[in-house]
Amino acid sequence: MAFDPSPPASIQNLLHRACHTWGLSRLDAELLLAMALGKPRSWLYAWPEHIPGPAIQETFIQLTQQRAAGKPLAYLTGHKEFYGLDLQLSPDALIPRPDTETLVDTAIEIIDRHKARRILDLGTGSGAIALAIKSQCPACDVWASDVSSQALGVARNNAKRLGLSVHFCQGCWFDAIPMNCGPFDLIVSNPPYIAPDDGHLEALSHEPRHALVAHNHGLADLFEIIDQTPKYLADGGFVWLEHGHTQGAAVRERFHERGYQAIESRHDLAGLERITGARLYP
Ligand SMILES: C[S@@+](CC[C@H](N)C(=O)[O-])C[C@H]1O[C@@H](n2cnc3c(N)ncnc32)[C@H](O)[C@@H]1O
């Protein structure tokens, strides 16, 4: 569909076209136009008749077209808020989801109640979980790993920008963790858990596939973490994992088979079973 750039459009006309011609939500259109202008969103309301110059109009048209083609807003703006933190993002790292805040809430509850101090976040991506925990619980010694060096680059940048000290290491699950840095009081992870043939993947095509997909109906990485965790967990330590809303029973069963206790699942903000945790005693 052609986007008619002439006559030069005002702020309100550009927003109208982005929404009605290209089908963007009003919020997305405003955020992209504010970004193209280099102004806060409130500026659009103060100056609705302003006519941006041709370069800004062109930038906005390109952003609008990419958004209409399905590119996530967070990859266009390069930002996403998570647990009150402004995280910078690139397409190398998964966009953190509000569902994952349930895992952070639970981690903070355990840290407060059980004085957990050594914390590990496996598959940290943008650093979302590890940085949220460190920001809320500064006394904790937080470690975070990922198999992707590009994702770790995003996480390290976020830690530096936010002034949060987290130890990052690269490698496949526990292979990344130096032997002398355990045991941990709490291990958390939001690993890939979507089955390779899941129809939802089409809508997630802009995000890294290795961050989303796991074999064995999406359970392979969850099971590997459950199986390996005992070597790295302190006596009486906790492990909490995010999973798909239909995977809770399989995850609880695996914890049970591997001798964990106090196995429990919790729901996300949408009321779906989203995280499962357990403790391990000698
Ligand atoms: C679902 S994303 C979660 C990212 C981030 N923790 C969050 O919640 O937004 C899963 C993460 O696990 C990482 N990952 C995938 N396979 C891995 C492996 N074998 N070892 C370590 N990390 C892995 C991916 O690179 C990705 O960053």
CSV table of C-alpha atoms and ligand atoms in Angstrom, one decimal:
chain,number,residue,atom,x,y,z
A,1,MET,CA,0.0,0.0,0.0
A,2,ALA,CA,1.4,3.4,-1.0
A,3,PHE,CA,2.0,5.9,1.8
A,4,ASP,CA,1.2,9.4,0.3
A,5,PRO,CA,3.8,11.7,1.7
A,6,SER,CA,2.4,14.9,0.0
A,7,PRO,CA,1.3,17.4,0.9
A,8,PRO,CA,3.6,17.4,3.9
A,9,ALA,CA,1.6,16.1,6.9
A,10,SER,CA,1.1,17.6,10.3
A,11,ILE,CA,1.6,15.6,13.5
A,12,GLN,CA,-2.1,14.8,13.7
A,13,ASN,CA,-2.3,13.8,10.1
A,14,LEU,CA,0.7,11.6,10.3
A,15,LEU,CA,-0.7,9.8,13.3
A,16,HIS,CA,-4.1,9.5,11.6
A,17,ARG,CA,-2.5,7.9,8.5
A,18,ALA,CA,-0.4,5.5,10.6
A,19,CYS,CA,-3.4,4.3,12.4
A,20,HIS,CA,-6.0,4.2,9.6
A,21,THR,CA,-3.9,3.4,6.6
A,22,TRP,CA,-1.3,1.2,8.2
A,23,GLY,CA,-3.4,-0.2,11.1
A,24,LEU,CA,-1.0,0.8,13.9
A,25,SER,CA,-2.4,1.3,17.4
A,26,ARG,CA,-2.5,4.9,18.4
A,27,LEU,CA,0.1,4.3,21.2
A,28,ASP,CA,2.6,2.6,18.8
A,29,ALA,CA,2.1,5.4,16.2
A,30,GLU,CA,2.7,8.1,18.9
A,31,LEU,CA,5.8,6.4,20.3
A,32,LEU,CA,7.4,6.0,16.8
A,33,LEU,CA,6.6,9.6,15.8
A,34,ALA,CA,8.0,10.9,19.1
A,35,MET,CA,11.2,8.8,18.4
A,36,ALA,CA,11.5,10.1,14.8
A,37,LEU,CA,11.1,13.7,16.2
A,38,GLY,CA,13.5,13.1,19.1
A,39,LYS,CA,10.8,14.5,21.4
A,40,PRO,CA,8.8,13.1,24.4
A,41,ARG,CA,5.4,11.8,23.5
A,42,SER,CA,3.7,14.7,25.3
A,43,TRP,CA,5.2,17.0,22.7
A,44,LEU,CA,2.8,15.6,20.1
A,45,TYR,CA,-0.1,16.8,22.1
A,46,ALA,CA,1.3,20.2,22.6
A,47,TRP,CA,2.1,20.7,18.8
A,48,PRO,CA,-0.5,18.8,16.8
A,49,GLU,CA,-0.4,21.2,13.9
A,50,HIS,CA,3.4,21.1,13.6
A,51,ILE,CA,4.6,19.9,10.2
A,52,PRO,CA,7.9,17.9,10.6
A,53,GLY,CA,10.6,18.2,7.9
A,54,PRO,CA,10.9,15.7,5.1
A,55,ALA,CA,13.7,13.7,6.7
A,56,ILE,CA,11.6,13.1,9.9
A,57,GLN,CA,8.5,12.3,7.8
A,58,GLU,CA,10.5,9.7,5.8
A,59,THR,CA,11.9,8.2,9.0
A,60,PHE,CA,8.4,7.9,10.5
A,61,ILE,CA,7.1,6.3,7.3
A,62,GLN,CA,9.9,3.7,7.4
A,63,LEU,CA,9.3,2.9,11.1
A,64,THR,CA,5.5,2.7,10.4
A,65,GLN,CA,6.0,0.3,7.6
A,66,GLN,CA,8.3,-1.9,9.7
A,67,ARG,CA,5.8,-1.9,12.6
A,68,ALA,CA,2.9,-2.7,10.1
A,69,ALA,CA,5.0,-5.7,8.8
A,70,GLY,CA,5.1,-7.1,12.3
A,71,LYS,CA,8.5,-5.9,13.7
A,72,PRO,CA,8.0,-5.5,17.5
A,73,LEU,CA,7.8,-2.0,18.9
A,74,ALA,CA,10.7,-2.7,21.3
A,75,TYR,CA,13.1,-3.6,18.5
A,76,LEU,CA,12.1,-0.3,16.7
A,77,THR,CA,12.5,1.9,19.7
A,78,GLY,CA,15.4,-0.2,21.1
A,79,HIS,CA,13.8,0.0,24.6
A,80,LYS,CA,11.5,-2.1,26.8
A,81,GLU,CA,10.5,-1.4,30.4
A,82,PHE,CA,10.8,-4.4,32.7
A,83,TYR,CA,10.2,-4.3,36.5
A,84,GLY,CA,10.6,-0.5,36.4
A,85,LEU,CA,13.9,-0.7,34.6
A,86,ASP,CA,14.5,0.9,31.2
A,87,LEU,CA,16.2,-2.0,29.3
A,88,GLN,CA,17.9,-1.4,25.9
A,89,LEU,CA,17.3,-4.1,23.4
A,90,SER,CA,18.5,-5.4,20.1
A,91,PRO,CA,17.1,-8.3,18.0
A,92,ASP,CA,19.8,-10.4,19.6
A,93,ALA,CA,17.9,-10.7,22.8
A,94,LEU,CA,14.3,-11.7,23.6
A,95,ILE,CA,11.9,-8.9,24.5
A,96,PRO,CA,11.2,-9.4,28.2
A,97,ARG,CA,7.5,-10.1,28.9
A,98,PRO,CA,5.3,-8.9,31.7
A,99,ASP,CA,4.6,-12.6,32.6
A,100,THR,CA,8.2,-12.9,33.6
A,101,GLU,CA,7.7,-10.3,36.4
A,102,THR,CA,5.9,-13.1,38.3
A,103,LEU,CA,9.2,-15.0,38.4
A,104,VAL,CA,11.0,-11.8,39.7
A,105,ASP,CA,8.3,-11.3,42.4
A,106,THR,CA,8.8,-14.8,43.6
A,107,ALA,CA,12.6,-14.5,43.6
A,108,ILE,CA,12.4,-11.3,45.7
A,109,GLU,CA,9.9,-13.0,48.1
A,110,ILE,CA,12.4,-15.9,48.7
A,111,ILE,CA,15.3,-13.6,49.0
A,112,ASP,CA,13.5,-11.6,51.7
A,113,ARG,CA,12.0,-14.5,53.6
A,114,HIS,CA,14.9,-17.0,53.5
A,115,LYS,CA,17.9,-14.6,53.3
A,116,ALA,CA,19.0,-16.1,50.0
A,117,ARG,CA,22.1,-14.2,48.9
A,118,ARG,CA,23.7,-16.1,46.0
A,119,ILE,CA,21.4,-16.0,43.0
A,120,LEU,CA,21.8,-17.4,39.5
A,121,ASP,CA,19.7,-16.5,36.4
A,122,LEU,CA,20.2,-19.0,33.6
A,123,GLY,CA,19.5,-17.8,30.0
A,124,THR,CA,19.5,-14.1,31.0
A,125,GLY,CA,18.9,-12.6,27.5
A,126,SER,CA,18.7,-8.8,27.9
A,127,GLY,CA,19.6,-9.4,31.6
A,128,ALA,CA,16.0,-8.6,32.6
A,129,ILE,CA,15.6,-11.1,35.5
A,130,ALA,CA,19.1,-10.7,37.0
A,131,LEU,CA,19.0,-6.9,36.8
A,132,ALA,CA,15.5,-6.7,38.3
A,133,ILE,CA,16.6,-8.9,41.2
A,134,LYS,CA,19.9,-6.9,41.7
A,135,SER,CA,18.0,-3.6,41.6
A,136,GLN,CA,15.5,-4.7,44.2
A,137,CYS,CA,18.0,-6.7,46.4
A,138,PRO,CA,21.4,-4.9,46.1
A,139,ALA,CA,23.0,-7.1,48.8
A,140,CYS,CA,22.6,-10.2,46.7
A,141,ASP,CA,25.5,-11.7,44.7
A,142,VAL,CA,23.9,-12.1,41.3
A,143,TRP,CA,25.2,-14.3,38.5
A,144,ALA,CA,23.7,-14.6,35.0
A,145,SER,CA,24.6,-16.7,32.0
A,146,ASP,CA,23.5,-17.1,28.4
A,147,VAL,CA,24.7,-19.3,25.5
A,148,SER,CA,24.5,-16.3,23.1
A,149,SER,CA,27.4,-13.9,23.3
A,150,GLN,CA,25.3,-11.2,21.5
A,151,ALA,CA,22.6,-11.5,24.1
A,152,LEU,CA,25.2,-11.2,26.8
A,153,GLY,CA,26.5,-8.0,25.1
A,154,VAL,CA,23.0,-6.5,25.5
A,155,ALA,CA,22.8,-7.7,29.1
A,156,ARG,CA,26.2,-6.3,30.0
A,157,ASN,CA,25.4,-2.9,28.4
A,158,ASN,CA,22.1,-2.8,30.4
A,159,ALA,CA,24.0,-3.6,33.6
A,160,LYS,CA,26.5,-0.8,32.9
A,161,ARG,CA,23.9,1.8,32.0
A,162,LEU,CA,21.8,1.0,35.1
A,163,GLY,CA,24.9,0.8,37.4
A,164,LEU,CA,24.0,-2.7,38.5
A,165,SER,CA,26.7,-5.2,39.3
A,166,VAL,CA,26.0,-8.7,38.0
A,167,HIS,CA,28.5,-11.4,37.1
A,168,PHE,CA,27.9,-12.5,33.5
A,169,CYS,CA,29.2,-15.7,31.9
A,170,GLN,CA,28.8,-17.4,28.6
A,171,GLY,CA,28.0,-21.1,27.9
A,172,CYS,CA,25.4,-23.8,27.7
A,173,TRP,CA,23.3,-23.8,30.9
A,174,PHE,CA,25.6,-24.8,33.8
A,175,ASP,CA,28.7,-25.2,31.6
A,176,ALA,CA,28.9,-21.4,31.8
A,177,ILE,CA,29.2,-21.4,35.6
A,178,PRO,CA,32.8,-21.5,37.0
A,179,MET,CA,33.0,-24.3,39.6
A,180,ASN,CA,34.2,-22.0,42.4
A,181,CYS,CA,31.2,-19.6,42.2
A,182,GLY,CA,28.5,-22.0,43.6
A,183,PRO,CA,26.6,-23.2,45.4
A,184,PHE,CA,23.6,-20.9,44.9
A,185,ASP,CA,20.7,-20.2,47.3
A,186,LEU,CA,18.3,-19.6,44.4
A,187,ILE,CA,18.4,-20.5,40.8
A,188,VAL,CA,15.9,-18.9,38.4
A,189,SER,CA,15.4,-19.3,34.6
A,190,ASN,CA,13.0,-18.4,31.8
A,191,PRO,CA,14.4,-20.9,29.3
A,192,PRO,CA,13.1,-21.6,25.8
A,193,TYR,CA,9.9,-23.6,26.2
A,194,ILE,CA,8.0,-23.4,22.9
A,195,ALA,CA,7.6,-26.6,20.8
A,196,PRO,CA,9.2,-26.4,17.4
A,197,ASP,CA,5.9,-27.0,15.7
A,198,ASP,CA,3.9,-24.5,17.8
A,199,GLY,CA,1.8,-22.2,15.6
A,200,HIS,CA,2.5,-19.2,17.8
A,201,LEU,CA,6.1,-19.1,16.5
A,202,GLU,CA,5.0,-17.4,13.3
A,203,ALA,CA,4.1,-14.3,15.2
A,204,LEU,CA,7.4,-14.4,17.0
A,205,SER,CA,9.6,-14.5,13.9
A,206,HIS,CA,11.5,-11.3,14.7
A,207,GLU,CA,12.9,-12.7,18.0
A,208,PRO,CA,15.9,-15.2,18.1
A,209,ARG,CA,14.6,-18.7,17.6
A,210,HIS,CA,17.1,-20.2,20.0
A,211,ALA,CA,15.6,-18.1,22.8
A,212,LEU,CA,12.1,-19.5,22.2
A,213,VAL,CA,12.2,-23.1,20.9
A,214,ALA,CA,13.0,-26.3,22.8
A,215,HIS,CA,12.6,-29.9,21.7
A,216,ASN,CA,10.5,-32.6,23.5
A,217,HIS,CA,7.3,-30.5,23.2
A,218,GLY,CA,9.2,-27.4,24.6
A,219,LEU,CA,10.4,-29.3,27.7
A,220,ALA,CA,14.0,-30.2,26.8
A,221,ASP,CA,15.7,-27.2,28.4
A,222,LEU,CA,13.4,-27.1,31.4
A,223,PHE,CA,14.2,-30.8,32.1
A,224,GLU,CA,17.9,-30.3,31.6
A,225,ILE,CA,18.0,-27.4,34.1
A,226,ILE,CA,16.0,-29.5,36.6
A,227,ASP,CA,18.4,-32.4,36.2
A,228,GLN,CA,21.6,-30.4,36.5
A,229,THR,CA,20.6,-28.0,39.2
A,230,PRO,CA,21.4,-30.3,42.2
A,231,LYS,CA,25.1,-29.9,41.6
A,232,TYR,CA,24.9,-26.2,41.9
A,233,LEU,CA,22.3,-25.6,44.6
A,234,ALA,CA,23.0,-25.1,48.3
A,235,ASP,CA,21.3,-27.4,50.8
A,236,GLY,CA,17.7,-26.3,51.1
A,237,GLY,CA,18.1,-24.0,48.1
A,238,PHE,CA,15.4,-23.0,45.7
A,239,VAL,CA,14.9,-23.3,42.0
A,240,TRP,CA,12.1,-21.5,40.1
A,241,LEU,CA,11.4,-21.9,36.4
A,242,GLU,CA,9.1,-20.1,34.0
A,243,HIS,CA,7.2,-22.4,31.5
A,244,GLY,CA,4.3,-22.5,29.1
A,245,HIS,CA,0.9,-22.4,30.7
A,246,THR,CA,0.2,-26.1,29.8
A,247,GLN,CA,3.6,-27.4,31.0
A,248,GLY,CA,3.1,-27.1,34.8
A,249,ALA,CA,2.2,-30.7,35.4
A,250,ALA,CA,5.2,-32.0,33.4
A,251,VAL,CA,7.6,-29.7,35.2
A,252,ARG,CA,6.2,-30.7,38.7
A,253,GLU,CA,6.5,-34.4,37.7
A,254,ARG,CA,10.2,-33.9,36.7
A,255,PHE,CA,11.0,-32.1,39.9
A,256,HIS,CA,9.3,-35.0,41.8
A,257,GLU,CA,11.2,-37.7,39.9
A,258,ARG,CA,14.5,-36.0,40.7
A,259,GLY,CA,13.8,-35.9,44.4
A,260,TYR,CA,13.0,-32.2,44.9
A,261,GLN,CA,10.5,-31.1,47.7
A,262,ALA,CA,8.1,-28.3,48.3
A,263,ILE,CA,7.1,-28.3,44.6
A,264,GLU,CA,4.7,-25.5,43.8
A,265,SER,CA,3.3,-23.7,40.8
A,266,ARG,CA,2.1,-20.1,40.6
A,267,HIS,CA,0.0,-18.1,38.1
A,268,ASP,CA,0.9,-15.0,36.0
A,269,LEU,CA,-1.1,-11.8,35.9
A,270,ALA,CA,-3.4,-13.4,33.2
A,271,GLY,CA,-4.2,-16.2,35.7
A,272,LEU,CA,-2.2,-18.8,33.7
A,273,GLU,CA,0.0,-21.4,35.4
A,274,ARG,CA,3.4,-19.8,34.5
A,275,ILE,CA,6.1,-20.7,37.0
A,276,THR,CA,7.0,-23.8,39.1
A,277,GLY,CA,9.6,-24.0,41.9
A,278,ALA,CA,11.0,-26.5,44.3
A,279,ARG,CA,13.6,-26.9,47.1
A,280,LEU,CA,16.3,-29.5,47.4
A,281,TYR,CA,17.4,-31.0,50.7
A,282,PRO,CA,20.4,-33.4,51.1
B,1,LIG,C1,13.0,-17.2,26.8
B,1,LIG,S1,14.6,-16.4,26.6
B,1,LIG,C2,14.6,-15.5,28.2
B,1,LIG,C3,15.5,-14.3,28.2
B,1,LIG,C4,15.4,-13.5,29.5
B,1,LIG,N1,15.8,-14.3,30.7
B,1,LIG,C5,14.0,-13.0,29.7
B,1,LIG,O1,13.2,-13.5,30.6
B,1,LIG,O2,13.6,-12.0,29.0
B,1,LIG,C6,15.7,-17.7,26.9
B,1,LIG,C7,17.2,-17.4,26.9
B,1,LIG,O3,17.9,-18.6,27.1
B,1,LIG,C8,19.1,-18.5,26.3
B,1,LIG,N2,19.5,-19.9,25.9
B,1,LIG,C9,18.9,-20.8,25.0
B,1,LIG,N3,19.6,-21.9,25.0
B,1,LIG,C10,20.5,-21.9,26.0
B,1,LIG,C11,21.5,-22.8,26.5
B,1,LIG,N4,21.6,-24.0,26.0
B,1,LIG,N5,22.3,-22.4,27.5
B,1,LIG,C12,22.2,-21.1,28.0
B,1,LIG,N6,21.3,-20.2,27.6
B,1,LIG,C13,20.4,-20.6,26.6
B,1,LIG,C14,18.7,-17.7,25.0
B,1,LIG,O4,19.8,-17.2,24.4
B,1,LIG,C15,17.7,-16.7,25.7
B,1,LIG,O5,18.4,-15.5,26.0
